[in-house]
Short mmCIF file of N, CA and C in Angstrom, two decimals:
data_model
loop_
_atom_site.label_atom_id
_atom_site.label_comp_id
_atom_site.label_asym_id
_atom_site.label_seq_id
_atom_site.Cartn_x
_atom_site.Cartn_y
_atom_site.Cartn_z
N ASP A 1 0.90 -1.22 0.16
CA ASP A 1 -0.06 -0.04 0.02
C ASP A 1 0.78 1.21 -0.07
N ASP A 2 0.42 2.36 -0.63
CA ASP A 2 1.02 3.58 -0.55
C ASP A 2 1.04 4.21 0.79
N VAL A 3 1.95 5.05 1.08
CA VAL A 3 1.92 5.82 2.49
C VAL A 3 2.07 7.30 2.08
N LEU A 4 1.87 8.12 2.98
CA LEU A 4 2.10 9.54 2.85
C LEU A 4 3.39 9.83 3.57
N VAL A 5 3.95 10.96 3.03
CA VAL A 5 5.29 11.36 3.68
C VAL A 5 5.03 11.79 5.13
N THR A 6 3.72 12.25 5.40
CA THR A 6 3.37 12.75 6.75
C THR A 6 2.92 11.69 7.68
N ASP A 7 2.94 10.33 7.14
CA ASP A 7 2.47 9.26 7.89
C ASP A 7 3.44 8.88 8.98
N PRO A 8 3.03 8.54 10.19
CA PRO A 8 4.02 8.14 11.31
C PRO A 8 4.85 6.91 10.83
N PRO A 9 6.13 6.87 11.61
CA PRO A 9 6.80 5.60 11.47
C PRO A 9 6.03 4.37 11.60
N PHE A 10 6.35 3.36 10.92
CA PHE A 10 5.55 2.14 11.20
C PHE A 10 6.66 0.95 11.21
N ILE A 11 6.28 -0.12 11.66
CA ILE A 11 7.09 -1.44 11.83
C ILE A 11 6.98 -2.17 10.47
N LEU A 12 8.11 -2.57 9.95
CA LEU A 12 8.24 -3.31 8.67
C LEU A 12 7.78 -4.78 9.04
N THR A 13 6.82 -5.52 8.61
CA THR A 13 6.56 -6.92 8.99
C THR A 13 6.18 -7.79 7.63
N GLY A 14 5.90 -8.94 7.85
CA GLY A 14 5.50 -9.79 6.71
C GLY A 14 6.55 -10.67 6.03
N GLY A 15 7.82 -10.32 6.25
CA GLY A 15 8.85 -11.12 5.63
C GLY A 15 8.92 -12.53 6.03
N LEU A 16 9.12 -13.48 4.97
CA LEU A 16 9.36 -14.89 5.25
C LEU A 16 10.52 -15.40 4.43
N PRO A 17 11.22 -16.31 4.93
CA PRO A 17 11.05 -17.09 6.28
C PRO A 17 11.39 -16.09 7.47
N LEU A 18 10.75 -16.49 8.66
CA LEU A 18 11.16 -15.52 9.89
C LEU A 18 12.59 -15.47 10.10
N GLY A 19 12.92 -14.35 10.69
CA GLY A 19 14.39 -14.13 11.22
C GLY A 19 15.17 -13.42 10.33
N GLY A 20 14.61 -12.80 9.19
CA GLY A 20 15.34 -11.99 8.31
C GLY A 20 15.32 -10.59 8.90
N TYR A 21 15.73 -9.64 8.11
CA TYR A 21 15.83 -8.20 8.24
C TYR A 21 15.51 -7.41 7.16
N TYR A 22 15.03 -6.25 7.31
CA TYR A 22 14.65 -5.28 6.28
C TYR A 22 15.77 -4.32 6.11
N GLN A 23 15.97 -3.85 4.83
CA GLN A 23 17.07 -2.88 4.38
C GLN A 23 16.29 -2.06 3.37
N VAL A 24 16.74 -0.60 3.61
CA VAL A 24 16.34 0.41 2.60
C VAL A 24 17.48 1.35 2.37
N ASN A 25 17.90 1.53 1.20
CA ASN A 25 19.09 2.24 0.89
C ASN A 25 20.28 1.96 1.70
N GLY A 26 20.55 0.65 1.95
CA GLY A 26 21.61 0.23 2.74
C GLY A 26 21.49 0.19 4.20
N ASP A 27 20.48 0.86 4.67
CA ASP A 27 20.06 0.92 6.08
C ASP A 27 19.43 -0.18 6.54
N VAL A 28 19.73 -0.85 7.67
CA VAL A 28 18.85 -1.93 8.28
C VAL A 28 17.79 -1.21 9.13
N LEU A 29 16.56 -1.66 8.80
CA LEU A 29 15.35 -1.03 9.57
C LEU A 29 14.53 -1.97 10.25
N VAL A 30 13.87 -1.43 11.44
CA VAL A 30 12.73 -2.14 11.97
C VAL A 30 11.57 -1.30 11.69
N TYR A 31 11.79 0.04 11.97
CA TYR A 31 10.64 0.91 11.65
C TYR A 31 11.12 1.72 10.48
N LEU A 32 10.02 2.10 9.56
CA LEU A 32 10.31 2.98 8.37
C LEU A 32 9.65 4.37 8.63
N ASP A 33 10.28 5.41 8.59
CA ASP A 33 9.73 6.68 8.71
C ASP A 33 9.68 7.36 7.32
N PRO A 34 8.55 7.53 6.94
CA PRO A 34 8.38 8.07 5.59
C PRO A 34 8.93 9.53 5.30
N SER A 35 8.98 10.19 6.54
CA SER A 35 9.42 11.61 6.36
C SER A 35 10.92 11.67 6.08
N ILE A 36 11.74 10.62 6.65
CA ILE A 36 13.09 10.59 6.25
C ILE A 36 13.50 10.44 4.83
N TYR A 37 12.59 9.67 4.10
CA TYR A 37 12.98 9.55 2.73
C TYR A 37 12.14 10.33 1.77
N GLY A 38 11.23 11.01 2.10
CA GLY A 38 10.35 11.92 1.18
C GLY A 38 9.62 11.19 0.19
N ALA A 39 9.08 11.79 -0.64
CA ALA A 39 8.12 11.51 -1.73
C ALA A 39 8.95 10.70 -2.65
N GLY A 40 8.35 9.56 -3.26
CA GLY A 40 9.10 8.67 -4.29
C GLY A 40 8.83 7.39 -3.92
N THR A 41 9.64 6.45 -4.86
CA THR A 41 9.45 5.06 -4.69
C THR A 41 10.70 4.47 -4.03
N LEU A 42 10.43 3.71 -2.95
CA LEU A 42 11.58 3.08 -2.24
C LEU A 42 11.55 1.59 -2.67
N THR A 43 12.70 0.92 -2.66
CA THR A 43 12.69 -0.55 -2.72
C THR A 43 13.06 -1.03 -1.29
N VAL A 44 12.11 -1.93 -0.83
CA VAL A 44 12.27 -2.45 0.57
C VAL A 44 12.80 -3.78 0.38
N TYR A 45 13.97 -4.14 0.87
CA TYR A 45 14.57 -5.47 0.73
C TYR A 45 14.29 -6.29 2.08
N TYR A 46 13.89 -7.55 1.89
CA TYR A 46 13.84 -8.53 3.07
C TYR A 46 14.97 -9.45 2.90
N ILE A 47 15.87 -9.71 3.74
CA ILE A 47 17.13 -10.49 3.62
C ILE A 47 17.13 -11.59 4.68
N TYR A 48 17.24 -12.75 4.25
CA TYR A 48 17.03 -13.94 5.09
C TYR A 48 18.05 -15.05 4.85
N THR A 49 18.30 -15.94 5.85
CA THR A 49 18.90 -17.11 5.76
C THR A 49 17.91 -18.17 6.27
N ASN A 50 17.53 -19.19 5.40
CA ASN A 50 16.56 -20.25 5.77
C ASN A 50 17.26 -21.33 6.70
N THR A 51 16.54 -22.35 7.17
CA THR A 51 16.98 -23.41 7.95
C THR A 51 17.94 -24.26 7.28
N ASN A 52 18.05 -24.22 6.04
CA ASN A 52 19.08 -24.95 5.19
C ASN A 52 20.34 -23.99 4.95
N THR A 53 20.42 -23.00 5.64
CA THR A 53 21.69 -22.09 5.56
C THR A 53 21.71 -21.33 4.13
N CYS A 54 20.53 -21.48 3.33
CA CYS A 54 20.58 -20.73 2.11
C CYS A 54 19.98 -19.34 2.31
N SER A 55 20.79 -18.42 1.83
CA SER A 55 20.41 -17.08 1.84
C SER A 55 19.68 -16.56 0.62
N GLY A 56 18.90 -15.56 0.84
CA GLY A 56 18.11 -14.97 -0.24
C GLY A 56 17.56 -13.61 0.14
N PHE A 57 16.74 -13.16 -0.81
CA PHE A 57 16.15 -11.66 -0.49
C PHE A 57 14.86 -11.54 -1.44
N ALA A 58 14.11 -10.70 -1.02
CA ALA A 58 12.81 -10.39 -1.57
C ALA A 58 12.86 -8.91 -1.60
N THR A 59 12.11 -8.40 -2.67
CA THR A 59 12.00 -6.88 -2.80
C THR A 59 10.57 -6.51 -2.76
N GLN A 60 10.28 -5.46 -2.42
CA GLN A 60 8.91 -4.82 -2.45
C GLN A 60 8.98 -3.28 -2.69
N PRO A 61 8.43 -2.79 -3.63
CA PRO A 61 8.35 -1.28 -3.89
C PRO A 61 7.53 -0.65 -2.73
N LEU A 62 7.86 0.39 -2.34
CA LEU A 62 6.94 1.25 -1.35
C LEU A 62 6.89 2.74 -2.08
N GLN A 63 5.75 3.10 -2.36
CA GLN A 63 5.39 4.44 -2.87
C GLN A 63 5.22 5.25 -1.67
N ILE A 64 5.88 6.37 -1.52
CA ILE A 64 5.63 7.54 -0.51
C ILE A 64 5.13 8.74 -1.31
N ASN A 65 3.86 9.09 -0.98
CA ASN A 65 3.20 10.21 -1.66
C ASN A 65 3.37 11.38 -0.82
N PRO A 66 3.45 12.62 -1.46
CA PRO A 66 3.58 13.86 -0.78
C PRO A 66 2.33 14.15 0.07
#
């Protein structure tokens, strides 16, 4: 879903498998504050290592509107 630049910070959730972490512009995040990034499209990465020690990542675009 799109967010507004004026929206409050929110927790990044939903990545699978559990135990990974989120990254935006090289920063590891738990909370994302839209006001820090301003209007535009961000790519949110979820980076993980599964139980077989295989690493991977998933991406999701996030639109921040003015």
